[in-house]
Amino acid sequence: MEEYAITNRAAGSAFTFNDLKVRAITKLVEAGYVFTPREESRINEENLELGLKNTLAELCQYQVFFKGYLLKCNQCSSTFYYHLNEIDETVKCKGCLQSFTMSVEPNFAYKLNDLIKNNIYRSKTERDANLTVIRTLASIAARSRRSFQFSPQINLYLSFSDRKPDTDIDIFCVSDGK
């Protein structure tokens, strides 16, 4: 049986499904949702799980999350996340670089795409890297009545021969012809 649960270990923010479900139920309870009769609770939990699985599957399809495994090395006892493409019968540990055999029932896990993580967080504790740009473009697009076009970040160079940009333009868009 595959286990799905969220973990925040040295696996690089990999998580499994059970903790995602527990966090969602906790949020519902904190918001005042009451699971009253046992049957209603079971049905609501099943619907919640189905909705979460469908959402997670869609996010995996868009490569927001990657599928893989949390594997513990037999040599150094380190636990790391391994993408499905990195897995074979034997796995090379990302810590000690020794090969080990994958367990019979490894913990299936998901990992947030680093590209998305790096565009949301400026650092581990500081948010709003490119998220501010995305929110601004979304806001302008929502207010556009007829048309909206944008360009991704544009690098500006001091001269044609420069290899490194001097600065950049984060938001470059046309909304309703302006």
PDB file of C-alpha atoms in Angstrom:
ATOM      1  CA  MET A   1       0.000   0.000   0.000  1.00  0.00           C
ATOM      2  CA  GLU A   2       1.400   3.401  -0.979  1.00  0.00           C
ATOM      3  CA  GLU A   3       1.512   5.977   1.775  1.00  0.00           C
ATOM      4  CA  TYR A   4       0.727   9.587   1.033  1.00  0.00           C
ATOM      5  CA  ALA A   5       1.775  12.151   3.715  1.00  0.00           C
ATOM      6  CA  ILE A   6       3.525  15.569   3.960  1.00  0.00           C
ATOM      7  CA  THR A   7       6.970  15.870   5.508  1.00  0.00           C
ATOM      8  CA  ASN A   8       9.357  18.767   5.987  1.00  0.00           C
ATOM      9  CA  ARG A   9      12.617  16.871   6.215  1.00  0.00           C
ATOM     10  CA  ALA A  10      15.934  17.274   4.496  1.00  0.00           C
ATOM     11  CA  ALA A  11      14.154  15.904   1.452  1.00  0.00           C
ATOM     12  CA  GLY A  12      13.818  19.388   0.014  1.00  0.00           C
ATOM     13  CA  SER A  13      10.237  20.135   1.060  1.00  0.00           C
ATOM     14  CA  ALA A  14       8.886  16.876  -0.311  1.00  0.00           C
ATOM     15  CA  PHE A  15       5.520  15.810   1.063  1.00  0.00           C
ATOM     16  CA  THR A  16       3.097  12.914   0.956  1.00  0.00           C
ATOM     17  CA  PHE A  17      -0.682  12.940   0.662  1.00  0.00           C
ATOM     18  CA  ASN A  18      -1.924  12.077   4.199  1.00  0.00           C
ATOM     19  CA  ASP A  19      -0.504  15.238   5.766  1.00  0.00           C
ATOM     20  CA  LEU A  20      -2.028  17.320   2.977  1.00  0.00           C
ATOM     21  CA  LYS A  21      -5.392  15.809   3.888  1.00  0.00           C
ATOM     22  CA  VAL A  22      -4.810  16.389   7.620  1.00  0.00           C
ATOM     23  CA  ARG A  23      -3.835  20.029   6.991  1.00  0.00           C
ATOM     24  CA  ALA A  24      -6.958  20.579   4.866  1.00  0.00           C
ATOM     25  CA  ILE A  25      -9.228  19.070   7.557  1.00  0.00           C
ATOM     26  CA  THR A  26      -7.478  21.145  10.241  1.00  0.00           C
ATOM     27  CA  LYS A  27      -8.110  24.323   8.197  1.00  0.00           C
ATOM     28  CA  LEU A  28     -11.803  23.385   7.855  1.00  0.00           C
ATOM     29  CA  VAL A  29     -12.114  22.834  11.602  1.00  0.00           C
ATOM     30  CA  GLU A  30     -10.281  26.110  12.353  1.00  0.00           C
ATOM     31  CA  ALA A  31     -12.699  27.884   9.990  1.00  0.00           C
ATOM     32  CA  GLY A  32     -15.623  26.605  12.055  1.00  0.00           C
ATOM     33  CA  TYR A  33     -16.685  23.673   9.891  1.00  0.00           C
ATOM     34  CA  VAL A  34     -18.211  20.973  12.095  1.00  0.00           C
ATOM     35  CA  PHE A  35     -17.969  17.282  11.292  1.00  0.00           C
ATOM     36  CA  THR A  36     -21.051  16.077  13.186  1.00  0.00           C
ATOM     37  CA  PRO A  37     -22.437  12.569  12.578  1.00  0.00           C
ATOM     38  CA  ARG A  38     -19.848   9.927  11.893  1.00  0.00           C
ATOM     39  CA  GLU A  39     -21.224   9.072   8.439  1.00  0.00           C
ATOM     40  CA  GLU A  40     -21.278  12.730   7.362  1.00  0.00           C
ATOM     41  CA  SER A  41     -17.690  13.079   8.546  1.00  0.00           C
ATOM     42  CA  ARG A  42     -16.624  10.002   6.575  1.00  0.00           C
ATOM     43  CA  ILE A  43     -18.394  11.201   3.420  1.00  0.00           C
ATOM     44  CA  ASN A  44     -16.981  14.728   3.758  1.00  0.00           C
ATOM     45  CA  GLU A  45     -13.511  13.322   4.332  1.00  0.00           C
ATOM     46  CA  GLU A  46     -13.834  11.115   1.236  1.00  0.00           C
ATOM     47  CA  ASN A  47     -14.989  14.102  -0.861  1.00  0.00           C
ATOM     48  CA  LEU A  48     -12.150  16.201   0.510  1.00  0.00           C
ATOM     49  CA  GLU A  49      -9.635  13.460  -0.299  1.00  0.00           C
ATOM     50  CA  LEU A  50     -11.025  13.034  -3.813  1.00  0.00           C
ATOM     51  CA  GLY A  51     -10.885  16.802  -4.407  1.00  0.00           C
ATOM     52  CA  LEU A  52      -7.337  17.026  -3.082  1.00  0.00           C
ATOM     53  CA  LYS A  53      -6.198  14.092  -5.233  1.00  0.00           C
ATOM     54  CA  ASN A  54      -7.777  15.629  -8.347  1.00  0.00           C
ATOM     55  CA  THR A  55      -6.173  19.000  -7.604  1.00  0.00           C
ATOM     56  CA  LEU A  56      -2.796  17.404  -6.902  1.00  0.00           C
ATOM     57  CA  ALA A  57      -3.025  15.374 -10.130  1.00  0.00           C
ATOM     58  CA  GLU A  58      -3.759  18.544 -12.107  1.00  0.00           C
ATOM     59  CA  LEU A  59      -0.882  20.403 -10.429  1.00  0.00           C
ATOM     60  CA  CYS A  60       1.426  17.473 -11.261  1.00  0.00           C
ATOM     61  CA  GLN A  61       0.241  17.607 -14.881  1.00  0.00           C
ATOM     62  CA  TYR A  62       1.182  21.319 -14.993  1.00  0.00           C
ATOM     63  CA  GLN A  63       4.515  20.429 -13.317  1.00  0.00           C
ATOM     64  CA  VAL A  64       3.804  22.578 -10.265  1.00  0.00           C
ATOM     65  CA  PHE A  65       4.594  19.457  -8.228  1.00  0.00           C
ATOM     66  CA  PHE A  66       6.812  16.539  -9.195  1.00  0.00           C
ATOM     67  CA  LYS A  67       6.142  12.904  -8.263  1.00  0.00           C
ATOM     68  CA  GLY A  68       8.814  10.834  -6.600  1.00  0.00           C
ATOM     69  CA  TYR A  69       9.886   9.011  -3.466  1.00  0.00           C
ATOM     70  CA  LEU A  70      11.367   9.808  -0.067  1.00  0.00           C
ATOM     71  CA  LEU A  71      14.157   7.264   0.294  1.00  0.00           C
ATOM     72  CA  LYS A  72      16.403   6.602   3.278  1.00  0.00           C
ATOM     73  CA  CYS A  73      19.977   5.526   2.611  1.00  0.00           C
ATOM     74  CA  ASN A  74      21.100   2.328   4.365  1.00  0.00           C
ATOM     75  CA  GLN A  75      24.674   3.655   4.687  1.00  0.00           C
ATOM     76  CA  CYS A  76      24.299   7.194   6.086  1.00  0.00           C
ATOM     77  CA  SER A  77      20.600   7.150   7.146  1.00  0.00           C
ATOM     78  CA  SER A  78      19.919  10.350   5.190  1.00  0.00           C
ATOM     79  CA  THR A  79      16.467  10.792   3.672  1.00  0.00           C
ATOM     80  CA  PHE A  80      16.210  12.550   0.324  1.00  0.00           C
ATOM     81  CA  TYR A  81      13.571  13.131  -2.322  1.00  0.00           C
ATOM     82  CA  TYR A  82      14.171  11.311  -5.633  1.00  0.00           C
ATOM     83  CA  HIS A  83      12.173  12.174  -8.756  1.00  0.00           C
ATOM     84  CA  LEU A  84      10.602   9.236 -10.606  1.00  0.00           C
ATOM     85  CA  ASN A  85      13.208   9.614 -13.376  1.00  0.00           C
ATOM     86  CA  GLU A  86      16.051   9.132 -10.849  1.00  0.00           C
ATOM     87  CA  ILE A  87      14.752   5.813  -9.546  1.00  0.00           C
ATOM     88  CA  ASP A  88      15.915   2.339 -10.420  1.00  0.00           C
ATOM     89  CA  GLU A  89      16.294  -0.851  -8.369  1.00  0.00           C
ATOM     90  CA  THR A  90      19.469   0.627  -6.920  1.00  0.00           C
ATOM     91  CA  VAL A  91      19.718   4.315  -6.080  1.00  0.00           C
ATOM     92  CA  LYS A  92      22.786   6.502  -5.552  1.00  0.00           C
ATOM     93  CA  CYS A  93      22.474   8.391  -2.249  1.00  0.00           C
ATOM     94  CA  LYS A  94      22.545  12.176  -2.642  1.00  0.00           C
ATOM     95  CA  GLY A  95      24.398  12.426   0.687  1.00  0.00           C
ATOM     96  CA  CYS A  96      27.162   9.819   0.859  1.00  0.00           C
ATOM     97  CA  LEU A  97      27.038   8.913  -2.865  1.00  0.00           C
ATOM     98  CA  GLN A  98      26.879   5.188  -2.039  1.00  0.00           C
ATOM     99  CA  SER A  99      24.405   2.971  -3.897  1.00  0.00           C
ATOM    100  CA  PHE A 100      21.596   1.293  -1.999  1.00  0.00           C
ATOM    101  CA  THR A 101      18.619  -0.880  -2.901  1.00  0.00           C
ATOM    102  CA  MET A 102      15.222   0.802  -2.858  1.00  0.00           C
ATOM    103  CA  SER A 103      12.881  -0.490  -0.135  1.00  0.00           C
ATOM    104  CA  VAL A 104       9.920  -2.700  -1.019  1.00  0.00           C
ATOM    105  CA  GLU A 105       7.298  -0.039  -0.208  1.00  0.00           C
ATOM    106  CA  PRO A 106       8.954   3.389  -0.444  1.00  0.00           C
ATOM    107  CA  ASN A 107       7.141   6.550   0.675  1.00  0.00           C
ATOM    108  CA  PHE A 108       5.591   8.146  -2.403  1.00  0.00           C
ATOM    109  CA  ALA A 109       6.105  11.905  -2.264  1.00  0.00           C
ATOM    110  CA  TYR A 110       5.568  15.166  -4.121  1.00  0.00           C
ATOM    111  CA  LYS A 111       7.929  18.106  -4.421  1.00  0.00           C
ATOM    112  CA  LEU A 112       7.202  21.696  -5.368  1.00  0.00           C
ATOM    113  CA  ASN A 113       8.918  22.668  -8.620  1.00  0.00           C
ATOM    114  CA  ASP A 114      12.015  24.730  -7.735  1.00  0.00           C
ATOM    115  CA  LEU A 115      11.220  27.142 -10.566  1.00  0.00           C
ATOM    116  CA  ILE A 116       7.904  27.984  -8.910  1.00  0.00           C
ATOM    117  CA  LYS A 117       9.419  28.092  -5.423  1.00  0.00           C
ATOM    118  CA  ASN A 118      12.189  30.449  -6.564  1.00  0.00           C
ATOM    119  CA  ASN A 119       9.665  32.740  -8.236  1.00  0.00           C
ATOM    120  CA  ILE A 120       7.506  32.985  -5.122  1.00  0.00           C
ATOM    121  CA  TYR A 121      10.198  33.244  -2.448  1.00  0.00           C
ATOM    122  CA  ARG A 122      13.093  35.690  -2.604  1.00  0.00           C
ATOM    123  CA  SER A 123      14.781  33.662   0.167  1.00  0.00           C
ATOM    124  CA  LYS A 124      13.724  30.954   2.634  1.00  0.00           C
ATOM    125  CA  THR A 125      12.060  33.546   4.875  1.00  0.00           C
ATOM    126  CA  GLU A 126      11.294  36.391   2.435  1.00  0.00           C
ATOM    127  CA  ARG A 127       8.318  36.128   0.055  1.00  0.00           C
ATOM    128  CA  ASP A 128       7.278  38.074  -3.042  1.00  0.00           C
ATOM    129  CA  ALA A 129      10.100  37.580  -5.498  1.00  0.00           C
ATOM    130  CA  ASN A 130       8.305  37.395  -8.865  1.00  0.00           C
ATOM    131  CA  LEU A 131       4.964  36.769  -7.165  1.00  0.00           C
ATOM    132  CA  THR A 132       4.461  40.539  -7.005  1.00  0.00           C
ATOM    133  CA  VAL A 133       4.968  40.770 -10.773  1.00  0.00           C
ATOM    134  CA  ILE A 134       2.553  37.890 -11.380  1.00  0.00           C
ATOM    135  CA  ARG A 135      -0.092  39.450  -9.109  1.00  0.00           C
ATOM    136  CA  THR A 136       0.310  42.841 -10.785  1.00  0.00           C
ATOM    137  CA  LEU A 137      -0.046  41.365 -14.282  1.00  0.00           C
ATOM    138  CA  ALA A 138      -3.081  39.352 -13.139  1.00  0.00           C
ATOM    139  CA  SER A 139      -4.661  42.503 -11.697  1.00  0.00           C
ATOM    140  CA  ILE A 140      -4.068  44.510 -14.895  1.00  0.00           C
ATOM    141  CA  ALA A 141      -5.407  41.629 -17.005  1.00  0.00           C
ATOM    142  CA  ALA A 142      -8.542  41.404 -14.838  1.00  0.00           C
ATOM    143  CA  ARG A 143      -9.217  45.139 -15.302  1.00  0.00           C
ATOM    144  CA  SER A 144      -8.655  45.005 -19.061  1.00  0.00           C
ATOM    145  CA  ARG A 145     -11.911  45.299 -20.983  1.00  0.00           C
ATOM    146  CA  ARG A 146     -10.864  44.522 -24.567  1.00  0.00           C
ATOM    147  CA  SER A 147      -7.292  43.270 -24.723  1.00  0.00           C
ATOM    148  CA  PHE A 148      -4.256  42.419 -22.664  1.00  0.00           C
ATOM    149  CA  GLN A 149      -0.782  41.428 -23.829  1.00  0.00           C
ATOM    150  CA  PHE A 150       2.452  41.172 -21.883  1.00  0.00           C
ATOM    151  CA  SER A 151       6.060  40.294 -22.370  1.00  0.00           C
ATOM    152  CA  PRO A 152       8.164  38.367 -19.880  1.00  0.00           C
ATOM    153  CA  GLN A 153      11.047  40.156 -18.165  1.00  0.00           C
ATOM    154  CA  ILE A 154      13.124  42.236 -20.574  1.00  0.00           C
ATOM    155  CA  ASN A 155      16.857  42.612 -19.959  1.00  0.00           C
ATOM    156  CA  LEU A 156      18.421  46.002 -20.735  1.00  0.00           C
ATOM    157  CA  TYR A 157      22.077  46.315 -21.764  1.00  0.00           C
ATOM    158  CA  LEU A 158      24.264  49.420 -21.797  1.00  0.00           C
ATOM    159  CA  SER A 159      25.708  48.453 -25.146  1.00  0.00           C
ATOM    160  CA  PHE A 160      25.286  45.857 -27.857  1.00  0.00           C
ATOM    161  CA  SER A 161      28.540  44.104 -26.891  1.00  0.00           C
ATOM    162  CA  ASP A 162      27.714  43.651 -23.175  1.00  0.00           C
ATOM    163  CA  ARG A 163      27.184  40.091 -22.024  1.00  0.00           C
ATOM    164  CA  LYS A 164      25.492  40.913 -18.737  1.00  0.00           C
ATOM    165  CA  PRO A 165      22.372  43.057 -18.517  1.00  0.00           C
ATOM    166  CA  ASP A 166      22.635  46.381 -16.707  1.00  0.00           C
ATOM    167  CA  THR A 167      19.042  46.174 -15.450  1.00  0.00           C
ATOM    168  CA  ASP A 168      15.676  44.735 -16.461  1.00  0.00           C
ATOM    169  CA  ILE A 169      12.026  45.632 -16.886  1.00  0.00           C
ATOM    170  CA  ASP A 170       9.801  43.366 -14.818  1.00  0.00           C
ATOM    171  CA  ILE A 171       6.427  44.479 -16.175  1.00  0.00           C
ATOM    172  CA  PHE A 172       5.899  45.332 -19.805  1.00  0.00           C
ATOM    173  CA  CYS A 173       2.301  45.066 -20.963  1.00  0.00           C
ATOM    174  CA  VAL A 174      -0.419  46.599 -23.124  1.00  0.00           C
ATOM    175  CA  SER A 175      -3.910  46.827 -21.677  1.00  0.00           C
ATOM    176  CA  ASP A 176      -6.770  48.088 -23.844  1.00  0.00           C
ATOM    177  CA  GLY A 177      -4.255  49.710 -26.199  1.00  0.00           C
ATOM    178  CA  LYS A 178      -2.355  51.578 -23.442  1.00  0.00           C
TER     179      LYS A 178
END
